[in-house]
Amino acid sequence: MNNAIEIQGLCKHYGDFSLRDVSFNVPSGCIMGFIGENGAGKTTTIKSILGLLHMDKGTISVLGKNPVAERAAVGRDLGVVLDGSFFSPVMRAKDISAVMARLHPDWDKELFSAYCRSFSLPEDKPYKKFSKGMTAKLALATALSHHPKLLILDEATSGLDPVVRSEILDIFQEFIEDDEHTILLSSHITSDLEKVADYITFIHAGHIVFSKPRDELHERYGVLKCARARVDALNGVHVIGRRDSKFDAELLVDNLPETRRQNPDVLAEPATLDDIMTFLAKGVN
């Protein structure tokens, strides 16, 4: 199987929002970062992938299966962490394990306990007394403990301190080491995706702006800074975004090596994901 997820022509209409012809693939054995502003359509897309929303149009394949018609088969190989808790406040980790053992045929109690020990999660402590970092680790331990092939994570590291986020990112990278496991990771923390993602998909206002390898974005996209009066005289520059101050201009280009070669006296640096999102969301002035 070449792709863990395939989405073609996905459309979903609400009163004041629509997903419009959303299409992208998540290659097997990678981490795909899914970025976009609040309300851009990330969660709607994820819920569609999970079969939780009715599509108005389009097709979705998850691990080669239809996530609606073959929900049980897909669920066996799928681990999910959504933004927000689904645990009862009074449940303990060991209670969660007991419930999951009844619900999931592949639940591995020993593996769950091992994750709890590794994450320093007490199995007898009520969930309501967990810190936010502990809550995130518990959700991840639960998602991992039935040996899934695919993780779908919506803001799994949101609100966590850098130390906890670093620990969780290490787990993500370990998960895909054998090239047989895949992660779709939606996150506003683009610095995390800069560290671990192999691909980046950017959604804006309900449509996909791009879906590209992270290395390609880093190598080709750049931010050029110069005086506004100099912009028209630049050579070989392909501008895809611009923002101006009183005297200066910042330009987002998608041909950084050529821009540097033809304009060696102008400051041009690789664009961050935040840069790319900000420029492209605003459009070319």
CSV table of N, CA, C and O in Angstrom, one decimal, residues 156-244:
chain,number,residue,atom,x,y,z
A,156,ALA,N,-2.7,17.2,19.4
A,156,ALA,CA,-2.3,16.3,20.5
A,156,ALA,C,-1.3,16.9,21.4
A,156,ALA,O,-1.1,16.5,22.6
A,157,THR,N,-0.5,17.9,21.0
A,157,THR,CA,0.5,18.6,21.8
A,157,THR,C,0.1,20.0,22.2
A,157,THR,O,0.9,20.7,22.8
A,158,SER,N,-1.1,20.4,21.9
A,158,SER,CA,-1.6,21.8,22.2
A,158,SER,C,-1.6,22.1,23.7
A,158,SER,O,-2.1,21.3,24.5
A,159,GLY,N,-1.0,23.2,24.1
A,159,GLY,CA,-1.0,23.6,25.5
A,159,GLY,C,0.0,23.0,26.4
A,159,GLY,O,0.0,23.2,27.6
A,160,LEU,N,0.9,22.1,25.8
A,160,LEU,CA,1.8,21.4,26.7
A,160,LEU,C,3.1,22.2,26.7
A,160,LEU,O,3.5,22.9,25.8
A,161,ASP,N,3.9,22.0,27.8
A,161,ASP,CA,5.2,22.6,27.9
A,161,ASP,C,6.2,22.0,27.0
A,161,ASP,O,6.0,20.8,26.5
A,162,PRO,N,7.3,22.7,26.7
A,162,PRO,CA,8.2,22.2,25.7
A,162,PRO,C,8.8,20.8,26.0
A,162,PRO,O,9.1,20.0,25.1
A,163,VAL,N,9.0,20.5,27.3
A,163,VAL,CA,9.6,19.2,27.7
A,163,VAL,C,8.7,18.1,27.4
A,163,VAL,O,9.1,17.1,26.8
A,164,VAL,N,7.4,18.2,27.7
A,164,VAL,CA,6.4,17.2,27.5
A,164,VAL,C,6.2,17.0,25.9
A,164,VAL,O,6.2,15.9,25.4
A,165,ARG,N,6.2,18.2,25.2
A,165,ARG,CA,6.0,18.1,23.8
A,165,ARG,C,7.2,17.3,23.1
A,165,ARG,O,7.0,16.5,22.2
A,166,SER,N,8.4,17.6,23.6
A,166,SER,CA,9.6,16.9,23.1
A,166,SER,C,9.5,15.4,23.3
A,166,SER,O,9.8,14.6,22.4
A,167,GLU,N,9.0,15.0,24.5
A,167,GLU,CA,8.9,13.6,24.8
A,167,GLU,C,7.9,12.9,23.8
A,167,GLU,O,8.1,11.8,23.3
A,168,ILE,N,6.8,13.6,23.6
A,168,ILE,CA,5.7,13.1,22.7
A,168,ILE,C,6.2,13.0,21.3
A,168,ILE,O,6.0,12.0,20.6
A,169,LEU,N,7.0,14.0,20.8
A,169,LEU,CA,7.5,14.0,19.5
A,169,LEU,C,8.5,12.8,19.3
A,169,LEU,O,8.5,12.2,18.2
A,170,ASP,N,9.2,12.5,20.3
A,170,ASP,CA,10.1,11.4,20.2
A,170,ASP,C,9.3,10.1,20.1
A,170,ASP,O,9.7,9.2,19.3
A,171,ILE,N,8.2,10.0,20.7
A,171,ILE,CA,7.3,8.8,20.6
A,171,ILE,C,6.8,8.7,19.2
A,171,ILE,O,6.7,7.6,18.6
A,172,PHE,N,6.4,9.8,18.6
A,172,PHE,CA,5.9,9.8,17.2
A,172,PHE,C,7.0,9.3,16.3
A,172,PHE,O,6.7,8.5,15.4
A,173,GLN,N,8.2,9.7,16.4
A,173,GLN,CA,9.3,9.3,15.5
A,173,GLN,C,9.6,7.8,15.7
A,173,GLN,O,9.9,7.1,14.8
A,174,GLU,N,9.5,7.4,17.0
A,174,GLU,CA,9.7,5.9,17.2
A,174,GLU,C,8.6,5.1,16.5
A,174,GLU,O,8.9,4.0,16.0
A,175,PHE,N,7.4,5.6,16.6
A,175,PHE,CA,6.3,4.9,16.0
A,175,PHE,C,6.4,4.6,14.5
A,175,PHE,O,6.0,3.5,14.1
A,176,ILE,N,7.0,5.5,13.8
A,176,ILE,CA,7.1,5.3,12.3
A,176,ILE,C,8.5,4.8,11.9
A,176,ILE,O,8.7,4.7,10.7
A,177,GLU,N,9.3,4.4,12.8
A,177,GLU,CA,10.7,4.0,12.5
A,177,GLU,C,10.7,2.8,11.5
A,177,GLU,O,11.6,2.6,10.7
A,178,ASP,N,9.7,1.9,11.6
A,178,ASP,CA,9.8,0.6,10.8
A,178,ASP,C,9.2,0.9,9.4
A,178,ASP,O,9.1,-0.1,8.6
A,179,ASP,N,8.7,2.1,9.1
A,179,ASP,CA,8.1,2.4,7.8
A,179,ASP,C,6.8,1.7,7.6
A,179,ASP,O,6.3,1.8,6.4
A,180,GLU,N,6.2,1.1,8.6
A,180,GLU,CA,4.9,0.4,8.4
A,180,GLU,C,3.8,1.2,9.2
A,180,GLU,O,2.7,0.8,9.1
A,181,HIS,N,4.2,2.2,9.9
A,181,HIS,CA,3.2,3.0,10.6
A,181,HIS,C,3.2,4.4,10.1
A,181,HIS,O,4.2,5.0,9.6
A,182,THR,N,2.1,5.1,10.3
A,182,THR,CA,1.9,6.4,9.7
A,182,THR,C,1.1,7.3,10.7
A,182,THR,O,0.4,6.8,11.5
A,183,ILE,N,1.4,8.6,10.6
A,183,ILE,CA,0.8,9.6,11.5
A,183,ILE,C,0.3,10.8,10.7
A,183,ILE,O,1.0,11.3,9.9
A,184,LEU,N,-1.0,11.1,10.9
A,184,LEU,CA,-1.5,12.4,10.4
A,184,LEU,C,-1.7,13.3,11.7
A,184,LEU,O,-2.5,13.0,12.6
A,185,LEU,N,-0.9,14.4,11.7
A,185,LEU,CA,-0.8,15.2,12.9
A,185,LEU,C,-1.3,16.6,12.6
A,185,LEU,O,-0.5,17.4,11.9
A,186,SER,N,-2.4,17.0,13.1
A,186,SER,CA,-2.9,18.3,13.0
A,186,SER,C,-2.4,19.2,14.1
A,186,SER,O,-2.6,18.7,15.3
A,187,SER,N,-1.8,20.3,13.9
A,187,SER,CA,-1.3,21.1,15.0
A,187,SER,C,-1.1,22.5,14.6
A,187,SER,O,-0.8,22.9,13.4
A,188,HIS,N,-1.3,23.4,15.6
A,188,HIS,CA,-1.0,24.8,15.4
A,188,HIS,C,0.4,25.1,15.8
A,188,HIS,O,0.9,26.2,15.5
A,189,ILE,N,1.1,24.2,16.4
A,189,ILE,CA,2.5,24.4,16.8
A,189,ILE,C,3.4,24.0,15.7
A,189,ILE,O,3.9,22.8,15.6
A,190,THR,N,3.6,24.9,14.7
A,190,THR,CA,4.4,24.5,13.5
A,190,THR,C,5.8,24.2,13.8
A,190,THR,O,6.4,23.5,13.0
A,191,SER,N,6.4,24.7,14.9
A,191,SER,CA,7.8,24.4,15.3
A,191,SER,C,7.9,22.9,15.5
A,191,SER,O,8.9,22.3,15.2
A,192,ASP,N,6.9,22.2,16.1
A,192,ASP,CA,6.9,20.8,16.3
A,192,ASP,C,6.9,20.1,14.9
A,192,ASP,O,7.6,19.1,14.7
A,193,LEU,N,6.1,20.5,14.0
A,193,LEU,CA,6.1,19.9,12.7
A,193,LEU,C,7.4,20.1,11.9
A,193,LEU,O,7.8,19.2,11.1
A,194,GLU,N,8.0,21.2,12.1
A,194,GLU,CA,9.3,21.5,11.5
A,194,GLU,C,10.3,20.4,12.0
A,194,GLU,O,11.2,20.0,11.2
A,195,LYS,N,10.1,19.9,13.2
A,195,LYS,CA,11.1,18.9,13.7
A,195,LYS,C,10.8,17.4,13.2
A,195,LYS,O,11.7,16.7,12.9
A,196,VAL,N,9.5,17.1,13.1
A,196,VAL,CA,9.2,15.7,12.9
A,196,VAL,C,8.4,15.3,11.6
A,196,VAL,O,8.4,14.2,11.2
A,197,ALA,N,7.8,16.3,11.0
A,197,ALA,CA,7.0,16.0,9.8
A,197,ALA,C,7.8,15.7,8.6
A,197,ALA,O,8.8,16.4,8.3
A,198,ASP,N,7.3,14.7,7.8
A,198,ASP,CA,8.0,14.4,6.5
A,198,ASP,C,7.2,15.2,5.4
A,198,ASP,O,7.9,15.5,4.4
A,199,TYR,N,6.0,15.4,5.6
A,199,TYR,CA,5.1,16.1,4.6
A,199,TYR,C,4.3,17.2,5.4
A,199,TYR,O,4.0,17.0,6.5
A,200,ILE,N,3.9,18.2,4.6
A,200,ILE,CA,3.0,19.2,5.2
A,200,ILE,C,1.8,19.4,4.2
A,200,ILE,O,2.1,19.6,3.0
A,201,THR,N,0.6,19.4,4.8
A,201,THR,CA,-0.6,19.8,4.0
A,201,THR,C,-1.1,21.0,4.7
A,201,THR,O,-1.4,21.1,5.9
A,202,PHE,N,-1.4,22.1,3.8
A,202,PHE,CA,-1.9,23.3,4.3
A,202,PHE,C,-3.3,23.6,3.8
A,202,PHE,O,-3.5,23.6,2.6
A,203,ILE,N,-4.3,23.7,4.7
A,203,ILE,CA,-5.6,24.0,4.3
A,203,ILE,C,-6.0,25.4,4.7
A,203,ILE,O,-5.6,25.8,5.8
A,204,HIS,N,-6.7,26.1,3.9
A,204,HIS,CA,-7.1,27.5,4.1
A,204,HIS,C,-8.5,27.7,3.6
A,204,HIS,O,-8.7,27.4,2.4
A,205,ALA,N,-9.4,28.2,4.4
A,205,ALA,CA,-10.7,28.5,4.0
A,205,ALA,C,-11.4,27.4,3.3
A,205,ALA,O,-12.1,27.6,2.3
A,206,GLY,N,-11.1,26.1,3.8
A,206,GLY,CA,-11.8,25.0,3.3
A,206,GLY,C,-11.3,24.4,2.0
A,206,GLY,O,-11.9,23.4,1.5
A,207,HIS,N,-10.1,24.8,1.5
A,207,HIS,CA,-9.5,24.2,0.4
A,207,HIS,C,-8.0,24.0,0.6
A,207,HIS,O,-7.4,24.7,1.4
A,208,ILE,N,-7.4,23.0,0.0
A,208,ILE,CA,-6.0,22.7,0.1
A,208,ILE,C,-5.2,23.6,-0.7
A,208,ILE,O,-5.3,23.7,-1.9
A,209,VAL,N,-4.3,24.3,0.0
A,209,VAL,CA,-3.3,25.2,-0.7
A,209,VAL,C,-2.2,24.4,-1.3
A,209,VAL,O,-1.8,24.6,-2.4
A,210,PHE,N,-1.6,23.5,-0.5
A,210,PHE,CA,-0.6,22.6,-1.0
A,210,PHE,C,-0.4,21.4,-0.1
A,210,PHE,O,-0.8,21.4,1.1
A,211,SER,N,0.2,20.4,-0.6
A,211,SER,CA,0.6,19.2,0.1
A,211,SER,C,1.9,18.8,-0.4
A,211,SER,O,2.0,18.2,-1.5
A,212,LYS,N,3.0,19.0,0.3
A,212,LYS,CA,4.3,18.9,-0.2
A,212,LYS,C,5.3,18.3,0.9
A,212,LYS,O,5.0,18.4,2.1
A,213,PRO,N,6.4,17.7,0.4
A,213,PRO,CA,7.4,17.2,1.4
A,213,PRO,C,7.9,18.5,2.2
A,213,PRO,O,8.2,19.5,1.6
A,214,ARG,N,8.2,18.3,3.4
A,214,ARG,CA,8.7,19.4,4.3
A,214,ARG,C,10.0,19.9,3.7
A,214,ARG,O,10.3,21.1,3.7
A,215,ASP,N,10.9,19.0,3.3
A,215,ASP,CA,12.2,19.4,2.8
A,215,ASP,C,12.1,20.2,1.6
A,215,ASP,O,12.9,21.2,1.4
A,216,GLU,N,11.1,20.0,0.7
A,216,GLU,CA,10.9,20.8,-0.4
A,216,GLU,C,10.5,22.2,0.0
A,216,GLU,O,11.0,23.2,-0.6
A,217,LEU,N,9.7,22.3,1.0
A,217,LEU,CA,9.3,23.6,1.4
A,217,LEU,C,10.4,24.4,2.0
A,217,LEU,O,10.6,25.6,1.7
A,218,HIS,N,11.3,23.7,2.8
A,218,HIS,CA,12.4,24.4,3.4
A,218,HIS,C,13.5,24.8,2.3
A,218,HIS,O,14.1,25.9,2.4
A,219,GLU,N,13.6,24.0,1.3
A,219,GLU,CA,14.6,24.3,0.3
A,219,GLU,C,14.2,25.3,-0.7
A,219,GLU,O,15.0,26.1,-1.2
A,220,ARG,N,12.9,25.4,-1.0
A,220,ARG,CA,12.5,26.2,-2.1
A,220,ARG,C,11.8,27.5,-1.7
A,220,ARG,O,11.9,28.5,-2.4
A,221,TYR,N,11.1,27.5,-0.5
A,221,TYR,CA,10.4,28.7,-0.1
A,221,TYR,C,11.3,29.5,0.8
A,221,TYR,O,12.0,29.1,1.7
A,222,GLY,N,11.3,30.9,0.5
A,222,GLY,CA,12.1,31.8,1.3
A,222,GLY,C,11.4,33.1,1.5
A,222,GLY,O,10.4,33.4,0.8
A,223,VAL,N,11.9,33.9,2.4
A,223,VAL,CA,11.5,35.2,2.7
A,223,VAL,C,12.6,36.2,2.3
A,223,VAL,O,13.7,36.1,2.9
A,224,LEU,N,12.3,37.1,1.4
A,224,LEU,CA,13.2,38.1,0.9
A,224,LEU,C,12.8,39.4,1.5
A,224,LEU,O,11.7,39.8,1.5
A,225,LYS,N,13.8,40.1,2.0
A,225,LYS,CA,13.6,41.5,2.6
A,225,LYS,C,14.4,42.5,1.9
A,225,LYS,O,15.6,42.3,1.7
A,226,CYS,N,13.7,43.6,1.5
A,226,CYS,CA,14.4,44.7,0.8
A,226,CYS,C,13.6,45.9,0.9
A,226,CYS,O,12.5,45.9,1.4
A,227,ALA,N,14.2,47.1,0.4
A,227,ALA,CA,13.4,48.3,0.3
A,227,ALA,C,12.3,48.2,-0.7
A,227,ALA,O,12.4,47.5,-1.7
A,228,ARG,N,11.2,48.8,-0.4
A,228,ARG,CA,10.0,48.7,-1.3
A,228,ARG,C,10.4,49.2,-2.7
A,228,ARG,O,9.9,48.6,-3.7
A,229,ALA,N,11.2,50.2,-2.8
A,229,ALA,CA,11.6,50.8,-4.1
A,229,ALA,C,12.4,49.8,-4.9
A,229,ALA,O,12.6,50.0,-6.1
A,230,ARG,N,13.0,48.8,-4.2
A,230,ARG,CA,13.9,47.8,-4.9
A,230,ARG,C,13.1,46.7,-5.5
A,230,ARG,O,13.6,46.0,-6.4
A,231,VAL,N,11.9,46.5,-5.1
A,231,VAL,CA,11.2,45.2,-5.5
A,231,VAL,C,11.1,45.0,-7.0
A,231,VAL,O,11.4,44.0,-7.5
A,232,ASP,N,10.7,46.1,-7.7
A,232,ASP,CA,10.5,45.9,-9.1
A,232,ASP,C,11.8,45.7,-9.9
A,232,ASP,O,11.8,45.2,-11.0
A,233,ALA,N,13.0,45.9,-9.3
A,233,ALA,CA,14.2,45.7,-9.9
A,233,ALA,C,14.8,44.3,-9.6
A,233,ALA,O,15.9,44.0,-10.1
A,234,LEU,N,14.2,43.5,-8.8
A,234,LEU,CA,14.7,42.2,-8.5
A,234,LEU,C,14.7,41.3,-9.7
A,234,LEU,O,13.8,41.4,-10.5
A,235,ASN,N,15.7,40.4,-9.8
A,235,ASN,CA,15.8,39.5,-10.9
A,235,ASN,C,15.4,38.1,-10.5
A,235,ASN,O,15.8,37.6,-9.5
A,236,GLY,N,14.6,37.4,-11.4
A,236,GLY,CA,14.3,36.0,-11.3
A,236,GLY,C,13.5,35.6,-10.0
A,236,GLY,O,13.6,34.5,-9.5
A,237,VAL,N,12.8,36.6,-9.5
A,237,VAL,CA,12.1,36.3,-8.2
A,237,VAL,C,10.6,36.0,-8.5
A,237,VAL,O,9.9,36.7,-9.2
A,238,HIS,N,10.1,34.9,-8.0
A,238,HIS,CA,8.7,34.5,-8.2
A,238,HIS,C,8.0,34.7,-6.9
A,238,HIS,O,8.2,33.9,-5.9
A,239,VAL,N,7.3,35.8,-6.8
A,239,VAL,CA,6.7,36.2,-5.5
A,239,VAL,C,5.3,35.6,-5.4
A,239,VAL,O,4.5,35.7,-6.3
A,240,ILE,N,5.1,34.9,-4.3
A,240,ILE,CA,3.7,34.3,-4.0
A,240,ILE,C,3.1,34.9,-2.8
A,240,ILE,O,2.0,34.5,-2.5
A,241,GLY,N,3.7,35.8,-2.1
A,241,GLY,CA,3.1,36.5,-1.0
A,241,GLY,C,4.0,37.7,-0.7
A,241,GLY,O,5.2,37.8,-0.9
A,242,ARG,N,3.3,38.8,-0.1
A,242,ARG,CA,4.0,40.0,0.1
A,242,ARG,C,3.4,40.7,1.3
A,242,ARG,O,2.1,40.7,1.5
A,243,ARG,N,4.2,41.4,2.1
A,243,ARG,CA,3.7,42.3,3.2
A,243,ARG,C,4.7,43.5,3.2
A,243,ARG,O,5.9,43.3,3.2
A,244,ASP,N,4.1,44.7,3.4
A,244,ASP,CA,4.9,45.9,3.3
A,244,ASP,C,4.8,46.7,4.6
A,244,ASP,O,3.8,46.6,5.3
